[in-house]
Coordinates of C-alpha atoms and ligand atoms in Angstrom, one line a residue:
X8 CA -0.3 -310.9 119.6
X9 CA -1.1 -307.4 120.3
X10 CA 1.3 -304.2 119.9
X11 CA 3.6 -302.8 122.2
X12 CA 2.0 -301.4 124.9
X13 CA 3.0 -298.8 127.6
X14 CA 1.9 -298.3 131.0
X15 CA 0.2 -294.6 130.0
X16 CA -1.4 -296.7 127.0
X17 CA -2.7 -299.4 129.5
X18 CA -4.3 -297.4 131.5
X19 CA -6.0 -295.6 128.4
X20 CA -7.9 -297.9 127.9
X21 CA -9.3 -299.2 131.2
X22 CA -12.6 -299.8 132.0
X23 CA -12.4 -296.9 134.9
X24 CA -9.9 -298.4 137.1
X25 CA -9.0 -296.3 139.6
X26 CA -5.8 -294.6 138.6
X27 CA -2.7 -296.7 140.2
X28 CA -4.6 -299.3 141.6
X29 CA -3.5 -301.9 139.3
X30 CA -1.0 -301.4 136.4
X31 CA 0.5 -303.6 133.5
X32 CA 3.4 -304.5 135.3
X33 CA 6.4 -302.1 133.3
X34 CA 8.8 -304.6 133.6
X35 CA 6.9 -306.9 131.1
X36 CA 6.4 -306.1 127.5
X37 CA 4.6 -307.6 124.8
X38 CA 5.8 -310.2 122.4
X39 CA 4.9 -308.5 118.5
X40 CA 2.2 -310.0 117.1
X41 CA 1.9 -312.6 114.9
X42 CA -0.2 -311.3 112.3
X43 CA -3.5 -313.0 110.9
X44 CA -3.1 -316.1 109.6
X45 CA -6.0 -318.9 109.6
X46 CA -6.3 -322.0 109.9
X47 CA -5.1 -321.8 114.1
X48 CA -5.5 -323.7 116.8
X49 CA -4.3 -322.3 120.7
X50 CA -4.1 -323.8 123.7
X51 CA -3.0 -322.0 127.4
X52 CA -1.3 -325.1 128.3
X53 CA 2.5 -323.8 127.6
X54 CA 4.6 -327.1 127.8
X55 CA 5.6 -330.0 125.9
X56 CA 1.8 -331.9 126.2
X57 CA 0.5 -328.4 124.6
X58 CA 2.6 -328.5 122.1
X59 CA 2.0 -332.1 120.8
X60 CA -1.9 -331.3 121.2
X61 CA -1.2 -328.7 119.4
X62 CA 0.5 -330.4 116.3
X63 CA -2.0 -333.0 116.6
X64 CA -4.5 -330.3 116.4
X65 CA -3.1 -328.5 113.4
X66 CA -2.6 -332.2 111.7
X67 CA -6.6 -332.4 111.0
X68 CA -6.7 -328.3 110.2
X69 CA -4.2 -328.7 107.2
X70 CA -6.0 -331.9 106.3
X71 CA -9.2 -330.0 106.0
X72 CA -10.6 -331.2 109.1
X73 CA -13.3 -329.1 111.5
X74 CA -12.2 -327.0 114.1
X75 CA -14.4 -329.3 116.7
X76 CA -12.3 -332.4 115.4
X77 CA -9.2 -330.7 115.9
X78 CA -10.0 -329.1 119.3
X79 CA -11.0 -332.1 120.3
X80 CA -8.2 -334.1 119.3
X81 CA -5.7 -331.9 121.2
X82 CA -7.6 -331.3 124.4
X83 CA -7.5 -335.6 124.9
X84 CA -4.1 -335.1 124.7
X85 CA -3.7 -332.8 127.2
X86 CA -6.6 -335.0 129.1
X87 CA -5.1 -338.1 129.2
X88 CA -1.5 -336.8 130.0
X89 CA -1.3 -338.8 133.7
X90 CA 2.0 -336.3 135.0
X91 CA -1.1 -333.4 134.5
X92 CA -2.6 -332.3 137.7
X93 CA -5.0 -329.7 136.5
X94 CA -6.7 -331.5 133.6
X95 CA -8.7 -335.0 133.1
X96 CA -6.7 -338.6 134.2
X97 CA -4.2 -337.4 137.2
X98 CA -6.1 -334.1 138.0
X99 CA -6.3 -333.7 141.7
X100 CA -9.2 -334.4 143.2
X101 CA -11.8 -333.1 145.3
X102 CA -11.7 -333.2 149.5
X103 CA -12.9 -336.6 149.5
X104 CA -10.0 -337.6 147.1
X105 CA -12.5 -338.3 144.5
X106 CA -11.4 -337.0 141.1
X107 CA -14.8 -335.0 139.4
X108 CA -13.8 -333.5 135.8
X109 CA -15.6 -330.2 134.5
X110 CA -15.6 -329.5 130.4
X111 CA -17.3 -327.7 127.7
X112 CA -17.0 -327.6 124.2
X113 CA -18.9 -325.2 121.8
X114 CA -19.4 -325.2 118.0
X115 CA -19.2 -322.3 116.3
X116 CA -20.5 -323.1 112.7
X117 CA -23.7 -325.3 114.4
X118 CA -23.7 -322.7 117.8
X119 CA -24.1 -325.6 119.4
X120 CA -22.9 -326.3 122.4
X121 CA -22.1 -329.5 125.3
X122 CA -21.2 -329.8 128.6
X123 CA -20.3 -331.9 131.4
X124 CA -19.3 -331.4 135.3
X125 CA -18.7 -333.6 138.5
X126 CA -18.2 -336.1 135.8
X127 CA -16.0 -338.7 137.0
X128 CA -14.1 -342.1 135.6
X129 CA -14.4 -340.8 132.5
X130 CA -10.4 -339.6 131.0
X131 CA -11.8 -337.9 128.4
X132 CA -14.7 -335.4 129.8
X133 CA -14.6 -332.9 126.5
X134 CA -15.6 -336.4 124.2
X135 CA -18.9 -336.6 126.6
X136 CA -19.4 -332.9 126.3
X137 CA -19.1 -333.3 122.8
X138 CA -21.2 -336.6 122.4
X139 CA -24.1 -334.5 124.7
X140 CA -23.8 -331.0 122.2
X141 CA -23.9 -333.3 118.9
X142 CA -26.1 -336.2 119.8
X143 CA -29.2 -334.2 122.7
X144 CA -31.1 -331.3 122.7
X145 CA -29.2 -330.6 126.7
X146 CA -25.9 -328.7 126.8
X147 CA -24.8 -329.9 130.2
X148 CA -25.3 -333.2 132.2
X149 CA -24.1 -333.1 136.0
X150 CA -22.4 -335.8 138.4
X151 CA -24.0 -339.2 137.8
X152 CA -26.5 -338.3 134.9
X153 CA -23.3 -337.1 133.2
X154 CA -21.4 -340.3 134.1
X155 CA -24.4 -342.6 133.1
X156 CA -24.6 -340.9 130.0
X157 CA -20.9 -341.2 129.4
X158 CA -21.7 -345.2 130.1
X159 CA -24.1 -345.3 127.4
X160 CA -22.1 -344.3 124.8
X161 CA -19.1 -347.0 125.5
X162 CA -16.4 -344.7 127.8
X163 CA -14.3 -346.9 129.4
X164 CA -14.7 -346.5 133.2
X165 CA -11.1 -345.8 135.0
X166 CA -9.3 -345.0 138.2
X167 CA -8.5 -341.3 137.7
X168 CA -6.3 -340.9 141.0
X169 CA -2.5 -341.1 140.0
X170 CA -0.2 -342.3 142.6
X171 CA 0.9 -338.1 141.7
X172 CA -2.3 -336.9 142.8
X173 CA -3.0 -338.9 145.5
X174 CA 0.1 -337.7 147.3
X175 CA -0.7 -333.9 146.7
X176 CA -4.0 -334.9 148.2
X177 CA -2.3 -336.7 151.3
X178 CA 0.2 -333.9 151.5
X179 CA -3.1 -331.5 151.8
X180 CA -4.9 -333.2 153.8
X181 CA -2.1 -333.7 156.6
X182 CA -1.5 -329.9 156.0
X183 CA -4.8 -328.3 156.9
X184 CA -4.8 -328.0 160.3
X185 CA -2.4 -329.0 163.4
X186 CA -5.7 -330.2 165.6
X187 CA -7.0 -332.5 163.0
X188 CA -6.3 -336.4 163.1
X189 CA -4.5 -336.2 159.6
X190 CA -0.9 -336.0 160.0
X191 CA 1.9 -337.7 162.9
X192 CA 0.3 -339.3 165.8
X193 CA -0.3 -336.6 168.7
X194 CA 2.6 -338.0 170.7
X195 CA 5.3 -337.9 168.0
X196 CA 4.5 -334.2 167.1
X197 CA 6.6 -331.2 169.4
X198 CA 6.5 -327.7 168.6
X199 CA 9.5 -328.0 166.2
X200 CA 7.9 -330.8 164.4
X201 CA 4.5 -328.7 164.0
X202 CA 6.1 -326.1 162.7
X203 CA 8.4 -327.7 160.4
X204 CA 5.2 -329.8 159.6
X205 CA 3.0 -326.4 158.7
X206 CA 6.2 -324.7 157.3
X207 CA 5.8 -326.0 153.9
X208 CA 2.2 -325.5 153.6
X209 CA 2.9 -323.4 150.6
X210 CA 4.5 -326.4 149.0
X211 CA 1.0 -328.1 149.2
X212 CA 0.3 -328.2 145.4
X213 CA -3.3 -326.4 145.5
X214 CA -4.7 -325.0 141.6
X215 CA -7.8 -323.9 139.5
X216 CA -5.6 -325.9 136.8
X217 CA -7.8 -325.9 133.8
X218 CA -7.1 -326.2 129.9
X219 CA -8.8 -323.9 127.0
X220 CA -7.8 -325.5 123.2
X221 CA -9.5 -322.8 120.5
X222 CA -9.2 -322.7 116.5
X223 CA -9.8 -321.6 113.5
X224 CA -10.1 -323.9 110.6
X225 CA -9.7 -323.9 106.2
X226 CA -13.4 -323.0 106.1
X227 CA -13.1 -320.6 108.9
X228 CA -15.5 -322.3 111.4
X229 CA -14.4 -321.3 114.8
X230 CA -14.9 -324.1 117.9
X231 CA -13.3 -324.4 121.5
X232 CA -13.2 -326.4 124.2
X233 CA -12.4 -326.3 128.5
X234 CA -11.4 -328.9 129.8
X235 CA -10.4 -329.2 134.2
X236 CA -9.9 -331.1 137.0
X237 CA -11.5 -327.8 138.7
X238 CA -10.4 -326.6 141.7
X239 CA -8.3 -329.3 143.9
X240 CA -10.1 -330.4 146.6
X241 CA -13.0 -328.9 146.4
X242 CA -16.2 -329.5 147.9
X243 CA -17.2 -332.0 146.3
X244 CA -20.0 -331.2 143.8
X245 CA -18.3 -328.0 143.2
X246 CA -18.6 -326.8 139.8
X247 CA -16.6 -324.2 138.3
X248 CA -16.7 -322.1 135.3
X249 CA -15.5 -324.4 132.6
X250 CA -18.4 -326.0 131.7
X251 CA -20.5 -323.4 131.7
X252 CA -20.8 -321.6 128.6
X253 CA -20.0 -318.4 128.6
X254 CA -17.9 -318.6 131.5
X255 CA -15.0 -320.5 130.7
X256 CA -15.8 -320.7 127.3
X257 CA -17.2 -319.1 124.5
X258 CA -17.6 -318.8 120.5
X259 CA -19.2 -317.2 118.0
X260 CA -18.1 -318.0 114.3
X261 CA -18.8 -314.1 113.0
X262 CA -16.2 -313.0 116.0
X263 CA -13.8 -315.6 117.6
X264 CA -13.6 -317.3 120.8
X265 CA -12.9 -317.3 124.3
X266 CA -12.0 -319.3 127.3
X267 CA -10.7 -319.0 131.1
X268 CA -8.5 -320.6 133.4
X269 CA -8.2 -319.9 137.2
X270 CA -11.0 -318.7 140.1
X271 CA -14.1 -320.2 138.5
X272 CA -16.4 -318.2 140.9
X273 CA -14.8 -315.1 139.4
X274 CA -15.4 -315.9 135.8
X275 CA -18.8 -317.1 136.2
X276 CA -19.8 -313.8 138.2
X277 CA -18.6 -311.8 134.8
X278 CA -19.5 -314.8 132.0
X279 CA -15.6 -313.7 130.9
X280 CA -15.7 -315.8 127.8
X281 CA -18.9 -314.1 126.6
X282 CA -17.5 -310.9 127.7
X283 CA -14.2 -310.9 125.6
X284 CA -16.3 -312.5 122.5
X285 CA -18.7 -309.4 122.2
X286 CA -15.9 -307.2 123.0
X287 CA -13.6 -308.7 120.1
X288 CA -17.2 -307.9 118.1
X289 CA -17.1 -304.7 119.2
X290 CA -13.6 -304.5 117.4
X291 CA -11.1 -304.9 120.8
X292 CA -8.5 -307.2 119.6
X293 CA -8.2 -310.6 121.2
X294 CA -5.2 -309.3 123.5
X295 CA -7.1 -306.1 124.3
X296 CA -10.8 -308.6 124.8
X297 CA -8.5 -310.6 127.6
X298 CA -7.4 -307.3 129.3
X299 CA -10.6 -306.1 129.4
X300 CA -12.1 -309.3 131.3
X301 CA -9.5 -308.8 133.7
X302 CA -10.0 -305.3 134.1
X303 CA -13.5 -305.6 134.7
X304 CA -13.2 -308.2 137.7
X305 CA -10.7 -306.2 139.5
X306 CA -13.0 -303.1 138.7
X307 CA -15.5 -305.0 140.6
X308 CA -13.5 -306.3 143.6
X309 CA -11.9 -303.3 144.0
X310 CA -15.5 -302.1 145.5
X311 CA -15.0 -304.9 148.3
X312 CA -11.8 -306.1 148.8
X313 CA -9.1 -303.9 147.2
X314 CA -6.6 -306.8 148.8
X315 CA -8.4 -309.5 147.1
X316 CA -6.1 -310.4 143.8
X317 CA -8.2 -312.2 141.4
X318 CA -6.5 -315.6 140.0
X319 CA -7.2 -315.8 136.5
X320 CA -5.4 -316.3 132.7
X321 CA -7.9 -315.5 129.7
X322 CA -7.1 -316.7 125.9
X323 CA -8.7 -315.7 122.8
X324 CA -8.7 -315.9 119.3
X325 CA -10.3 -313.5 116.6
X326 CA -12.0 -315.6 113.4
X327 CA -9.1 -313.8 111.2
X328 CA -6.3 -315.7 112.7
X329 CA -5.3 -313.2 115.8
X330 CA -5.1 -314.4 119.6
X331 CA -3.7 -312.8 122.5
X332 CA -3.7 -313.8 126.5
X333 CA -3.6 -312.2 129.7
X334 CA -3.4 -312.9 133.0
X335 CA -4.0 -311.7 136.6
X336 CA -0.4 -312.3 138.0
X337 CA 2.9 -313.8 138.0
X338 CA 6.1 -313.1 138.0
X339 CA 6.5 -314.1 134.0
X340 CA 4.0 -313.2 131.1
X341 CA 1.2 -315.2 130.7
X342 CA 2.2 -317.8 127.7
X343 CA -0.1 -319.5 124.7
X344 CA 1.0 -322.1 123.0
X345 CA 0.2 -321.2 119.3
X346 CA 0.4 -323.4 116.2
X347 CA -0.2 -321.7 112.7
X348 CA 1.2 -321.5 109.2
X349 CA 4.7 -319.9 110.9
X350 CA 4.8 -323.2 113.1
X351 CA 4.5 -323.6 116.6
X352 CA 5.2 -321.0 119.0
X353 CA 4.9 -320.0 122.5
X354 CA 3.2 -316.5 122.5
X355 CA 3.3 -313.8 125.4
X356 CA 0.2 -312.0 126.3
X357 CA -0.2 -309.2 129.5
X358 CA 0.2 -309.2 133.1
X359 CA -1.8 -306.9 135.1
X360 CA -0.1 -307.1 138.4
X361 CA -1.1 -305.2 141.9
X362 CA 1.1 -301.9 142.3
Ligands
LIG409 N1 -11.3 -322.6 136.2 C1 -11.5 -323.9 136.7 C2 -12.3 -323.9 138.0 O1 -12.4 -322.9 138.7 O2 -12.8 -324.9 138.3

């Protein structure tokens, strides 16, 4: 991924951050890096879904296939996978507990790009995205343009609520606030019971969720895709940053690509993908381009709210065959799931963690 780095060397190479106010957390090093090697296809997701979208993925790159085929073929894994919450069929839905889907999916080789958001029904939102890039002169449809579109061309229409999701959504909703109707009848709850009630409002499973699947293929055509649930429960009609290109995703064939997970409104305000793609053209490495991203949000915060600690994980990939990944926080490094002539591996990027 990227070489070792220290905490001095870190710092070097910051954007201006104000000495000690965030640091590469010295506990954490980097994983070597994995050389160049093309074709390659990534995905953030780090678990067992990842890894079979990702040997599905590589499947069509050894067989000669297009980056766009293969992206797309491993993100509808990861869509369709019901036990999921952040991503396509069982994502959690918005406040209404209506499940709207965000994705985007750009084409390096035809810089073309397609997007949907607020889509819902649909399992598979990065196969509209892709059918609206390949087949209209728009890159994004919205909400119920996006879904009649979808309707057109022959998706199958389907309850996207998982008895999984639905829960969370309960469990959220009951959760929220001790003088709302949601939650034990007034005369069953005592002080004890409201406050075991509330205690375990951090148990409330609450994401930006959010999948990014990049690669590289034989010819060296470069395509990626986001794919989300978005934030759970949302507003609904809330959009975040993965369908907007440049924001949660971007390529360019000459450089590499890009994408975001986490705080949408954070990675809109800075178009992050865009942002680590001209830095990787600029010559940053993929694992320096994701630090950077990150570096410039909190540079920006820091102005506001020095408190306020940002959310989000960045992945990218350099046309040669190098990818890196770093994230906001944690208490582990931020993992990739990485298929490639050495075989599949999960790769550690940088944590920038609050001092
Ligand atoms: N990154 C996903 C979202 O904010 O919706």
């Amino acid at each position: 991924m990227s070489k070792s780095i220290t905490r001095r060397g870190f710092l070097g190479h910051s954007l201006g951050l104000g000495a000690g106010a965030f640091l590469a957390n010295p506990l954490l090093a980097f994983q070597p890096s994995a050389g160049e090697k093309t074709p390659l296809i990534i995905t953030s997701h780090t678990n067992e879904t990842g890894k079979r979208a990702m040997e599905a993925g590589w499947e069509i790159l050894t067989a000669g296939g297009s980056a766009v085929d293969a992206v797309e073929k491993a993100a509808n894994i990861i869509e369709v996978d019901p036990e999921d919450t952040s991503v396509g069929y069982g994502g959690l839905p918005n406040e209404h507990g209506i499940v709207q889907l965000d994705a985007s999916i750009m084409d390096g080789k035809t810089y073309n790009a397609g997007a949907v958001a607020c889509l819902e029904k649909i399992k598979t939102p990065c196969s509209v995205a892709r059918i609206v890039m390949e087949r209209t002169d728009h890159i994004l449809l919205v909400g119920e343009g996006a879904l009649t579109f979808a309707r057109q061309w022959g998706f199958k229409e389907e309850d996207l609520m998982t008895d999984k999701a639905r829960k969370s959504w309960l469990k959220w909703k009951e959760s929220l606030s001790d003088i709302d109707d949601w939650g034990p009848p007034d005369h069953l709850k005592d002080n004890q019971k409201i406050a075991a009630l509330f205690s375990d409002r951090e148990e409330v499973e609450h994401h930006y969720g959010t999948t990014n699947v990049l690669a590289v293929d034989t010819k060296g055509d470069v395509a990626g895709i986001t794919t989300t649930s978005g934030l759970s429960y949302k507003i609904p009609g809330r959009v975040g940053d993965s369908p907007i290109i440049g924001a949660g995703l971007y390529v360019d064939n000459e450089v590499g690509a890009a994408g975001a997970t986490g705080r949408g409104e954070d990675v809109m305000k800075c178009c992050a993908s865009f942002y680590m793609v001209m830095r990787m053209k600029e010559g940053r490495t993929p694992q320096q381009a994701c630090e950077d991203a990150l570096k410039l949000i909190v540079e920006k915060y820091k102005k506001v709210n020095p408190e306020f600690f940002p959310s989000e994980k960045f992945v990218a990939i350099s046309a040669n065959g190098q990818y890196g990944c770093a994230s906001m926080k944690g208490r582990d490094l931020p993992g990739m799931s990485v298929r490639n002539q050495s075989g599949y591996n999960i790769a550690r990027g940088s944590v920038l963690m609050k001092m």
